[in-house]
Amino acid sequence: MVIAASLLLLAGCKSSRVIDEVQIIQEMGYDFHDGKYVGTAVYPTFKQGPMTKPNLLTTSSPTVYDLIPRLSSKSALPIEEGQLRLILFGKEFAKRGITQIVHSLARNNKVGSHLLLGVSAGSARELLDITTNTTLSDTLYLPNLVEQNASSMNLPKTNLHLFLYNYFSKGSDPFLPYFEKKGNFVKLEGLALFKDGKYVGKVSLRDSFLVKILLNETKNGVYQLKVGNRGKQGEDRVMLQNLFATSKYEWKKKGHRHVLHIFVHIHASVRDYPSWLDVPHKKIFSMVKKKMEDEMENDIRRLLRYFQEKEIDPLGIGEFVRSETRNWNAVEFYREYKDLEIKPHVTVDIIQTGIGE
Amino acid sequence: MSIFSFFKETKTNGEEKTLQQLLNKLRQSSDFITVEFAVNGHLLAIYYFDSLVDPKVLQQHILCHLQNDVPKHPTITLEDLQKIIPIQRIEVTNDVQMIEEKILKGFVAVQFQKTDNRVALINVANESLGLRPNNDSENEFSVVGPKVGFVENVGTNLHLIRRQIATPNLVFREMPLGTMSKTKVVVAYIDGITNKQTIETVIQRLENINFDIIFDNSLIDQILSDNSNSPFPLFISTERVDRAIYALASGQVVILCDGSPYVVIGPSTFFDFFTSPEDYYLPWVLGSFFRLIRFFGVMFSVLASPVYIAVLTYHYEMIPKDLLGPIIFSRSNVPFPPILEVLFLEITIELLREAGARLPTKVAQTLGIVGGIVIGQASVEAGLTSTIMLIIVSLAALASFTTPIFKMSNTIRFIRFPIILFSALWGGVGIIFAVCFLLIHLGRLQSFGNPYLVPFYPLRVRNFKDSIIRSSYSQTAERPTFLRPLALFRYNPLKAKQKDDIDE
C-alpha cells in the first residue's frame, strides 16, 4: 500500500501544463530577412469574453532552432506549440529550404498531423500581422481559409501528414497553399511547389483545380473555360462546377519510350454560360462539350509541361509508375520524366445546366 | 448469551439451565407476565411477554378456553390442549432452550404443575404490531408496472412472493439468525430450477453467520459477500416484488430477512445492477435503448471529470480548436489547478446529496435548490470553479443516479474519486491505469462463486440476449446459462415465436 502510494506520488511528478497557465500559439511564421531568421507567433488571448483576440510575438535569431526559446523570453507564460494549426513560410525562407522545420515537425509529438502549412509571397510576418489586425476575433483566419477552400473550392487537400508523405516519398514532391498580400487582405493565390524541401515555383488558383482533379477523386471546385470566339469579354466563357471528377492513369510502352495516359472524367454542372448558348440544341451542346474537353486537355498538357520543366512531380506520377513496374528506380525515372510523353484524355459530362443543385 | 441452538456443535455451551432458572431470569423484566390460577385441581401457570403477544388472541383463545374448557376434561394433559385451544401448532416440550427462544418470540408457555418441566408453547405473537402494513416501492420507482414493495414483516413478504409463483416447487427455508435477535431469515428458491450447488452455498454461508443482531438485510448482504473489501455490491438488494420474482424464475436465490423491506438476490452479475424492471414493461426496443443510456451514464459518470482534469492539466493538445476559447475563458478566473476545482465541486455535490438524504423530505427540496442553484452559480461568479466544470460535474452526478440499484449508484460515485486522483497525477495514462485496475478487480469478483462480469468475462455469447440489450420475449425463453439452472427454458420458445393468424 505504501509502495503503491509512493509510486503514484513520485511518478506523478511530471510537469503539468494546465491549460490556462501556458501560452498556446496557434500560428507560426518563419522568415529569412537580412541574414537572420525571424519567427512570428500568433497566440490568442481569452480574457475579454468568449471572443478571442489574436496577438503577435516576433523574434529573430541566426538559427531556426532557437526561435521558440527566444519567443519564450518575450512571453509571461511558457510557450506551448501543441495547438499549432498553421505554419507559414515566407518565400525567402521557403527558397532556402524548409527541411529543418519539417524534420522537427515530423518528430514533434505535440503537433497533430492536421497542422496546415503554407507559403506567403512576401514575408510571413507581414501576412500574419494583417490577419491579426483585420480579423476581430479569429486567430484561426488563415487555417479556416485553407480548409474552406480545400473543402469547397479549387485547393487540393493539404496538411502536415500529406506534406510529409509527399516529402519523404521518392516518387512525388510536396506542394503547399500559396498566399499573397492584396492591400489589406490575404488572398489565396494557388499552390507553391517544392523540390527537395525548397520552393521552386507556383501554380495559379485556376490551375490548382487541375491539380486537385488529377490527384484524387473530388466533388468540388470550379473552372472557367473558353468555348467560343464570339464578341465581348465574358460572353465566350462557361463556368464549370465540378460535381464529381475522377482521374485514371495508364502507363504504356510505345517503342522504346513510355507514354502516360491520363483519363479524366468530370461530371459537372454549368453554372453560368453565355446567352447565345441558351439553345437546347444537341449540336451546339456537343460542340461546346467538345470545346471544353479540348481546352481542358490543353490546360493539363500545359500544366504538366511546366512540372516537367521544373523537374518536379507534385502529382505523384513517380509513385504511380512505381506501383506499376518492377524494380522502379527514382533516378532513372526522373531522367526520363523530363521529356515523358503525357497524353490527357478528358471527358466532360454536363449533368446540370443553369440553376440547380 | 451464548445459547444458540443450531450452533451447538461449535459452541462450548457449558451451563445447562432448568426451567425454573429460566423463569427467574425472565422475571427480571417487568413485561414478563406470569398468570397463575387453579382449575380443576391443576395449578395452571401461563408465562408470556406482554410486549410481544396479541392481547386479544390471548384473552379470547387461550385464557377463555383454559378457564372454561379445562374443568370439563378432568384428565387433561398438555398434549390435549390442541383439542380445546383453537390455535395452530401447539408444541409440548421440556427443552429449556427452545422454551426460552419461543417465549422471546411471542409464544405463551402453559404449565400445568409448577414442578412439571414440560410446557405447552402456543403462538400468540403479534406479528404486525408496529410495522407498516404496505409499502410503495419508492426507492426503486418505475412508472409502469406494479408499485407494491416489500415490507418489514417477512410473513407479508413471503405472501407477496407466493401469490405470484403458484407452484409447489417454490421453497422457503427458514432459519433464525443472530445470537441476540433470532431474526427470521428465509431463503427462497424454486426447486428444480435453481442450481443445487448455489442453494447449498447460500445455506452454508448463512449457517456460518455469527452475529448478534441482524438489523437489516444489508448486513446479511455484507457478511455473505464473497469479497468484503470490494466497493462493488455483489448481491442485488431490492424492494420490488417483481424483481425478486423475476430473479426466482431465472434461477437465483432470494434471501428475506424479518425487519427489512429489502430482499437480497444472488448470485448476481455486474449487469444485473443496471437492469430495471421497467425495461421489461416497455417494448424491447425502448427497454434496450434506456438500458444503453444507463450504461452510457455510468461510463460518463465515472470518466467525465477525470478526463476533464487530464485534458486540462496534461493534454491541452487534444482540445478541439472551437472548444479552446470557451474552456480557457471559463478557467481564466479560477485560481486553482483543475484537480482542486473538481474535488471542490464533487465534494459539494456529495455534501448536498448526503444532506438531502438525511434531512426531512420537505427541507431536502429547499436544500437541493439552495445547493444546486445558489452555490453553483455563486461559486462560478466568485471564481472558484469554471462553468464548464460545473456542467460536467453535475452531469456526472446526474448520470450516476440513473442506476436503478442504490448500492451500485453509491459505488459509482465512490470509484470516481480514485480515478480523479490518478488522472490528476498521471493524466491520461493514469486514467487508463485506474480503469485497468478496476477491470481487473471486477474480473476477479465473484457472487456466490459465480463470476461477476459474466457474460463478458468469461464470455457467454448465449447470454447476451438479456444483458446490455433486452431482447424481445420471443428470444428470451432461455434462462441465463451462467446460473446453471436445472431447467433451461422459462417457457416454450417455439410457441413464443409462433405467430397465430387471427383467422385461425
PDB file of C-alpha atoms in Angstrom, chain A residues 65-279:
ATOM      1  CA  TYR A  65      16.122  26.104 -33.734  1.00  0.00           C
ATOM      2  CA  ASP A  66      16.204  28.683 -31.012  1.00  0.00           C
ATOM      3  CA  LEU A  67      13.324  30.766 -32.348  1.00  0.00           C
ATOM      4  CA  ILE A  68      10.765  29.257 -29.971  1.00  0.00           C
ATOM      5  CA  PRO A  69      13.057  29.502 -26.908  1.00  0.00           C
ATOM      6  CA  ARG A  70      13.696  33.119 -27.830  1.00  0.00           C
ATOM      7  CA  LEU A  71       9.974  33.721 -28.138  1.00  0.00           C
ATOM      8  CA  SER A  72       9.653  32.407 -24.591  1.00  0.00           C
ATOM      9  CA  SER A  73      11.864  35.166 -23.355  1.00  0.00           C
ATOM     10  CA  LYS A  74       9.213  37.616 -24.524  1.00  0.00           C
ATOM     11  CA  SER A  75       6.276  35.803 -23.015  1.00  0.00           C
ATOM     12  CA  ALA A  76       4.891  35.761 -19.490  1.00  0.00           C
ATOM     13  CA  LEU A  77       3.765  32.176 -19.753  1.00  0.00           C
ATOM     14  CA  PRO A  78       5.624  29.157 -21.149  1.00  0.00           C
ATOM     15  CA  ILE A  79       5.039  28.819 -24.866  1.00  0.00           C
ATOM     16  CA  GLU A  80       3.406  25.602 -25.958  1.00  0.00           C
ATOM     17  CA  GLU A  81       3.129  24.613 -29.590  1.00  0.00           C
ATOM     18  CA  GLY A  82       0.619  21.793 -29.055  1.00  0.00           C
ATOM     19  CA  GLN A  83      -2.265  23.702 -30.544  1.00  0.00           C
ATOM     20  CA  LEU A  84      -0.469  24.857 -33.689  1.00  0.00           C
ATOM     21  CA  ARG A  85      -2.878  24.984 -36.618  1.00  0.00           C
ATOM     22  CA  LEU A  86      -0.807  26.675 -39.311  1.00  0.00           C
ATOM     23  CA  ILE A  87       2.818  27.318 -40.123  1.00  0.00           C
ATOM     24  CA  LEU A  88       3.525  29.949 -42.701  1.00  0.00           C
ATOM     25  CA  PHE A  89       6.843  30.198 -44.526  1.00  0.00           C
ATOM     26  CA  GLY A  90       7.971  33.397 -46.117  1.00  0.00           C
ATOM     27  CA  LYS A  91       9.008  32.988 -49.750  1.00  0.00           C
ATOM     28  CA  GLU A  92      12.647  33.798 -48.984  1.00  0.00           C
ATOM     29  CA  PHE A  93      12.661  31.254 -46.197  1.00  0.00           C
ATOM     30  CA  ALA A  94      10.980  28.669 -48.399  1.00  0.00           C
ATOM     31  CA  LYS A  95      13.547  29.197 -51.137  1.00  0.00           C
ATOM     32  CA  ARG A  96      16.336  28.448 -48.652  1.00  0.00           C
ATOM     33  CA  GLY A  97      14.586  25.249 -47.755  1.00  0.00           C
ATOM     34  CA  ILE A  98      12.126  24.226 -45.053  1.00  0.00           C
ATOM     35  CA  THR A  99      13.801  20.903 -44.339  1.00  0.00           C
ATOM     36  CA  GLN A 100      14.892  21.774 -40.814  1.00  0.00           C
ATOM     37  CA  ILE A 101      11.411  22.788 -39.743  1.00  0.00           C
ATOM     38  CA  VAL A 102       9.761  19.834 -41.450  1.00  0.00           C
ATOM     39  CA  HIS A 103      12.080  17.312 -39.859  1.00  0.00           C
ATOM     40  CA  SER A 104      11.495  18.829 -36.468  1.00  0.00           C
ATOM     41  CA  LEU A 105       7.721  18.770 -37.043  1.00  0.00           C
ATOM     42  CA  ALA A 106       7.841  15.160 -38.161  1.00  0.00           C
ATOM     43  CA  ARG A 107       9.352  14.231 -34.825  1.00  0.00           C
ATOM     44  CA  ASN A 108       7.277  16.524 -32.645  1.00  0.00           C
ATOM     45  CA  ASN A 109       4.577  14.530 -30.919  1.00  0.00           C
ATOM     46  CA  LYS A 110       2.769  17.605 -29.701  1.00  0.00           C
ATOM     47  CA  VAL A 111       1.595  18.836 -33.079  1.00  0.00           C
ATOM     48  CA  GLY A 112      -1.070  16.914 -34.895  1.00  0.00           C
ATOM     49  CA  SER A 113      -0.877  15.785 -38.474  1.00  0.00           C
ATOM     50  CA  HIS A 114      -3.789  18.076 -39.268  1.00  0.00           C
ATOM     51  CA  LEU A 115      -1.426  21.014 -38.992  1.00  0.00           C
ATOM     52  CA  LEU A 116      -1.571  23.154 -42.107  1.00  0.00           C
ATOM     53  CA  LEU A 117       1.473  24.555 -43.838  1.00  0.00           C
ATOM     54  CA  GLY A 118       1.579  27.457 -46.261  1.00  0.00           C
ATOM     55  CA  VAL A 119       3.829  29.788 -48.156  1.00  0.00           C
ATOM     56  CA  SER A 120       3.404  33.541 -48.352  1.00  0.00           C
ATOM     57  CA  ALA A 121       4.512  35.639 -51.288  1.00  0.00           C
ATOM     58  CA  GLY A 122       6.085  38.312 -49.129  1.00  0.00           C
ATOM     59  CA  SER A 123       7.153  37.899 -45.564  1.00  0.00           C
ATOM     60  CA  ALA A 124       5.154  35.605 -43.334  1.00  0.00           C
ATOM     61  CA  ARG A 125       5.267  38.122 -40.551  1.00  0.00           C
ATOM     62  CA  GLU A 126       3.526  40.770 -42.625  1.00  0.00           C
ATOM     63  CA  LEU A 127       0.782  38.358 -43.580  1.00  0.00           C
ATOM     64  CA  LEU A 128       0.173  37.229 -40.018  1.00  0.00           C
ATOM     65  CA  ASP A 129       0.163  40.850 -38.960  1.00  0.00           C
ATOM     66  CA  ILE A 130      -2.612  41.563 -41.433  1.00  0.00           C
ATOM     67  CA  THR A 131      -4.714  38.674 -40.204  1.00  0.00           C
ATOM     68  CA  THR A 132      -4.375  39.778 -36.594  1.00  0.00           C
ATOM     69  CA  ASN A 133      -5.369  43.313 -37.442  1.00  0.00           C
ATOM     70  CA  THR A 134      -8.171  42.738 -39.898  1.00  0.00           C
ATOM     71  CA  THR A 135      -9.886  39.918 -38.117  1.00  0.00           C
ATOM     72  CA  LEU A 136     -11.604  40.882 -34.933  1.00  0.00           C
ATOM     73  CA  SER A 137     -11.905  37.689 -33.036  1.00  0.00           C
ATOM     74  CA  ASP A 138     -10.454  34.976 -35.179  1.00  0.00           C
ATOM     75  CA  THR A 139      -6.978  33.669 -34.527  1.00  0.00           C
ATOM     76  CA  LEU A 140      -7.657  30.930 -36.999  1.00  0.00           C
ATOM     77  CA  TYR A 141      -8.390  33.074 -40.024  1.00  0.00           C
ATOM     78  CA  LEU A 142      -5.748  31.505 -42.255  1.00  0.00           C
ATOM     79  CA  PRO A 143      -6.375  27.862 -41.287  1.00  0.00           C
ATOM     80  CA  ASN A 144     -10.090  28.401 -41.839  1.00  0.00           C
ATOM     81  CA  LEU A 145      -9.378  29.993 -45.178  1.00  0.00           C
ATOM     82  CA  VAL A 146      -7.360  26.993 -46.288  1.00  0.00           C
ATOM     83  CA  GLU A 147      -9.867  24.483 -45.017  1.00  0.00           C
ATOM     84  CA  GLN A 148     -12.771  26.260 -46.627  1.00  0.00           C
ATOM     85  CA  ASN A 149     -11.019  26.391 -49.984  1.00  0.00           C
ATOM     86  CA  ALA A 150      -9.977  22.755 -49.780  1.00  0.00           C
ATOM     87  CA  SER A 151     -13.413  21.526 -48.905  1.00  0.00           C
ATOM     88  CA  SER A 152     -15.448  23.570 -51.346  1.00  0.00           C
ATOM     89  CA  MET A 153     -13.181  25.223 -53.875  1.00  0.00           C
ATOM     90  CA  ASN A 154     -10.143  24.591 -56.023  1.00  0.00           C
ATOM     91  CA  LEU A 155      -7.475  23.949 -53.427  1.00  0.00           C
ATOM     92  CA  PRO A 156      -6.279  20.330 -53.143  1.00  0.00           C
ATOM     93  CA  LYS A 157      -6.293  18.930 -49.661  1.00  0.00           C
ATOM     94  CA  THR A 158      -3.069  19.698 -47.812  1.00  0.00           C
ATOM     95  CA  ASN A 159      -1.830  19.193 -44.299  1.00  0.00           C
ATOM     96  CA  LEU A 160       1.320  18.171 -42.498  1.00  0.00           C
ATOM     97  CA  HIS A 161       0.569  14.499 -42.961  1.00  0.00           C
ATOM     98  CA  LEU A 162       0.173  14.733 -46.730  1.00  0.00           C
ATOM     99  CA  PHE A 163       3.117  17.073 -46.964  1.00  0.00           C
ATOM    100  CA  LEU A 164       5.389  14.666 -45.106  1.00  0.00           C
ATOM    101  CA  TYR A 165       4.146  11.774 -47.210  1.00  0.00           C
ATOM    102  CA  ASN A 166       4.995  13.588 -50.431  1.00  0.00           C
ATOM    103  CA  TYR A 167       8.202  14.961 -48.967  1.00  0.00           C
ATOM    104  CA  PHE A 168       9.628  11.624 -47.912  1.00  0.00           C
ATOM    105  CA  SER A 169       8.329   9.573 -50.817  1.00  0.00           C
ATOM    106  CA  LYS A 170      10.736   9.132 -53.681  1.00  0.00           C
ATOM    107  CA  GLY A 171       8.112   9.347 -56.376  1.00  0.00           C
ATOM    108  CA  SER A 172       6.435  12.623 -55.577  1.00  0.00           C
ATOM    109  CA  ASP A 173       7.072  16.188 -54.484  1.00  0.00           C
ATOM    110  CA  PRO A 174       5.099  18.250 -51.978  1.00  0.00           C
ATOM    111  CA  PHE A 175       3.067  21.362 -52.569  1.00  0.00           C
ATOM    112  CA  LEU A 176       1.523  23.897 -50.226  1.00  0.00           C
ATOM    113  CA  PRO A 177      -1.094  26.632 -50.437  1.00  0.00           C
ATOM    114  CA  TYR A 178       0.330  29.939 -51.548  1.00  0.00           C
ATOM    115  CA  PHE A 179      -0.847  33.250 -50.099  1.00  0.00           C
ATOM    116  CA  GLU A 180      -0.406  36.780 -51.235  1.00  0.00           C
ATOM    117  CA  LYS A 181      -0.997  40.095 -49.616  1.00  0.00           C
ATOM    118  CA  LYS A 182      -3.548  42.108 -51.580  1.00  0.00           C
ATOM    119  CA  GLY A 183      -3.931  45.521 -49.991  1.00  0.00           C
ATOM    120  CA  ASN A 184      -5.197  44.839 -46.519  1.00  0.00           C
ATOM    121  CA  PHE A 185      -6.299  41.324 -47.237  1.00  0.00           C
ATOM    122  CA  VAL A 186      -4.795  37.945 -47.564  1.00  0.00           C
ATOM    123  CA  LYS A 187      -5.593  36.116 -50.744  1.00  0.00           C
ATOM    124  CA  LEU A 188      -5.076  32.504 -51.621  1.00  0.00           C
ATOM    125  CA  GLU A 189      -3.156  32.534 -54.866  1.00  0.00           C
ATOM    126  CA  GLY A 190      -2.682  28.911 -55.767  1.00  0.00           C
ATOM    127  CA  LEU A 191      -0.085  26.327 -54.894  1.00  0.00           C
ATOM    128  CA  ALA A 192       3.568  26.654 -54.025  1.00  0.00           C
ATOM    129  CA  LEU A 193       5.652  23.817 -55.432  1.00  0.00           C
ATOM    130  CA  PHE A 194       8.616  22.286 -53.665  1.00  0.00           C
ATOM    131  CA  LYS A 195      11.539  20.252 -54.741  1.00  0.00           C
ATOM    132  CA  ASP A 196      13.728  18.684 -52.062  1.00  0.00           C
ATOM    133  CA  GLY A 197      12.204  20.987 -49.468  1.00  0.00           C
ATOM    134  CA  LYS A 198      12.888  24.104 -51.443  1.00  0.00           C
ATOM    135  CA  TYR A 199      10.392  26.419 -53.075  1.00  0.00           C
ATOM    136  CA  VAL A 200      10.718  26.272 -56.859  1.00  0.00           C
ATOM    137  CA  GLY A 201       7.526  27.683 -58.328  1.00  0.00           C
ATOM    138  CA  LYS A 202       3.817  28.121 -58.109  1.00  0.00           C
ATOM    139  CA  VAL A 203       0.627  27.341 -59.959  1.00  0.00           C
ATOM    140  CA  SER A 204      -2.368  29.633 -60.094  1.00  0.00           C
ATOM    141  CA  LEU A 205      -5.593  29.031 -58.234  1.00  0.00           C
ATOM    142  CA  ARG A 206      -7.316  28.204 -61.518  1.00  0.00           C
ATOM    143  CA  ASP A 207      -4.726  25.558 -62.310  1.00  0.00           C
ATOM    144  CA  SER A 208      -4.837  24.160 -58.841  1.00  0.00           C
ATOM    145  CA  PHE A 209      -8.249  22.818 -59.819  1.00  0.00           C
ATOM    146  CA  LEU A 210      -6.471  20.652 -62.382  1.00  0.00           C
ATOM    147  CA  VAL A 211      -4.019  19.511 -59.715  1.00  0.00           C
ATOM    148  CA  LYS A 212      -6.941  18.707 -57.495  1.00  0.00           C
ATOM    149  CA  ILE A 213      -8.743  16.521 -60.021  1.00  0.00           C
ATOM    150  CA  LEU A 214      -5.531  14.868 -61.177  1.00  0.00           C
ATOM    151  CA  LEU A 215      -4.634  13.902 -57.610  1.00  0.00           C
ATOM    152  CA  ASN A 216      -7.811  12.367 -56.328  1.00  0.00           C
ATOM    153  CA  GLU A 217     -11.494  11.969 -56.816  1.00  0.00           C
ATOM    154  CA  THR A 218     -13.051  15.267 -55.926  1.00  0.00           C
ATOM    155  CA  LYS A 219     -16.525  16.608 -55.583  1.00  0.00           C
ATOM    156  CA  ASN A 220     -15.902  20.309 -55.714  1.00  0.00           C
ATOM    157  CA  GLY A 221     -14.074  23.086 -57.453  1.00  0.00           C
ATOM    158  CA  VAL A 222     -14.927  25.484 -60.248  1.00  0.00           C
ATOM    159  CA  TYR A 223     -13.231  26.020 -63.591  1.00  0.00           C
ATOM    160  CA  GLN A 224     -13.778  28.615 -66.247  1.00  0.00           C
ATOM    161  CA  LEU A 225     -13.491  27.534 -69.848  1.00  0.00           C
ATOM    162  CA  LYS A 226     -13.481  29.329 -73.138  1.00  0.00           C
ATOM    163  CA  VAL A 227     -15.976  27.811 -75.543  1.00  0.00           C
ATOM    164  CA  GLY A 228     -16.262  30.259 -78.410  1.00  0.00           C
ATOM    165  CA  ASN A 229     -14.748  33.227 -80.080  1.00  0.00           C
ATOM    166  CA  ARG A 230     -17.767  35.464 -80.076  1.00  0.00           C
ATOM    167  CA  GLY A 231     -17.687  39.081 -79.186  1.00  0.00           C
ATOM    168  CA  LYS A 232     -17.176  40.719 -75.910  1.00  0.00           C
ATOM    169  CA  GLN A 233     -15.482  39.746 -72.701  1.00  0.00           C
ATOM    170  CA  GLY A 234     -17.155  37.070 -70.724  1.00  0.00           C
ATOM    171  CA  GLU A 235     -19.503  36.212 -73.485  1.00  0.00           C
ATOM    172  CA  ASP A 236     -17.438  33.256 -74.569  1.00  0.00           C
ATOM    173  CA  ARG A 237     -16.776  31.595 -71.237  1.00  0.00           C
ATOM    174  CA  VAL A 238     -18.660  28.982 -69.242  1.00  0.00           C
ATOM    175  CA  MET A 239     -18.366  28.357 -65.566  1.00  0.00           C
ATOM    176  CA  LEU A 240     -17.954  24.698 -64.783  1.00  0.00           C
ATOM    177  CA  GLN A 241     -18.932  23.496 -61.344  1.00  0.00           C
ATOM    178  CA  ASN A 242     -17.364  20.153 -60.635  1.00  0.00           C
ATOM    179  CA  LEU A 243     -19.785  17.595 -59.194  1.00  0.00           C
ATOM    180  CA  PHE A 244     -17.638  14.510 -59.353  1.00  0.00           C
ATOM    181  CA  ALA A 245     -14.312  14.073 -61.075  1.00  0.00           C
ATOM    182  CA  THR A 246     -12.123  11.011 -61.332  1.00  0.00           C
ATOM    183  CA  SER A 247      -8.733  10.518 -62.890  1.00  0.00           C
ATOM    184  CA  LYS A 248      -7.100   7.335 -64.041  1.00  0.00           C
ATOM    185  CA  TYR A 249      -3.500   6.880 -65.131  1.00  0.00           C
ATOM    186  CA  GLU A 250      -2.192   4.332 -67.581  1.00  0.00           C
ATOM    187  CA  TRP A 251       1.494   3.564 -68.091  1.00  0.00           C
ATOM    188  CA  LYS A 252       2.061   2.253 -71.597  1.00  0.00           C
ATOM    189  CA  LYS A 253       5.104   1.392 -73.647  1.00  0.00           C
ATOM    190  CA  LYS A 254       5.373   2.740 -77.160  1.00  0.00           C
ATOM    191  CA  GLY A 255       8.504   1.513 -78.876  1.00  0.00           C
ATOM    192  CA  HIS A 256      11.365   2.361 -76.588  1.00  0.00           C
ATOM    193  CA  ARG A 257       9.574   5.168 -74.905  1.00  0.00           C
ATOM    194  CA  HIS A 258       6.860   5.238 -72.325  1.00  0.00           C
ATOM    195  CA  VAL A 259       3.587   7.066 -72.650  1.00  0.00           C
ATOM    196  CA  LEU A 260       1.452   8.155 -69.727  1.00  0.00           C
ATOM    197  CA  HIS A 261      -2.237   8.341 -70.475  1.00  0.00           C
ATOM    198  CA  ILE A 262      -4.363  10.315 -68.085  1.00  0.00           C
ATOM    199  CA  PHE A 263      -8.086   9.791 -68.274  1.00  0.00           C
ATOM    200  CA  VAL A 264     -10.082  12.473 -66.557  1.00  0.00           C
ATOM    201  CA  HIS A 265     -13.819  12.176 -66.264  1.00  0.00           C
ATOM    202  CA  ILE A 266     -15.677  15.179 -64.935  1.00  0.00           C
ATOM    203  CA  HIS A 267     -19.328  15.192 -64.047  1.00  0.00           C
ATOM    204  CA  ALA A 268     -20.089  18.856 -63.953  1.00  0.00           C
ATOM    205  CA  SER A 269     -22.842  21.342 -63.893  1.00  0.00           C
ATOM    206  CA  VAL A 270     -22.613  24.521 -65.893  1.00  0.00           C
ATOM    207  CA  ARG A 271     -23.483  27.365 -63.632  1.00  0.00           C
ATOM    208  CA  ASP A 272     -23.187  30.369 -65.876  1.00  0.00           C
ATOM    209  CA  TYR A 273     -22.946  30.442 -69.625  1.00  0.00           C
ATOM    210  CA  PRO A 274     -23.230  32.985 -72.429  1.00  0.00           C
ATOM    211  CA  SER A 275     -26.679  33.874 -73.634  1.00  0.00           C
ATOM    212  CA  TRP A 276     -26.130  32.503 -77.145  1.00  0.00           C
ATOM    213  CA  LEU A 277     -25.586  29.077 -75.659  1.00  0.00           C
ATOM    214  CA  ASP A 278     -29.074  29.112 -74.238  1.00  0.00           C
ATOM    215  CA  VAL A 279     -30.465  26.983 -77.051  1.00  0.00           C
TER     216      VAL A 279
END
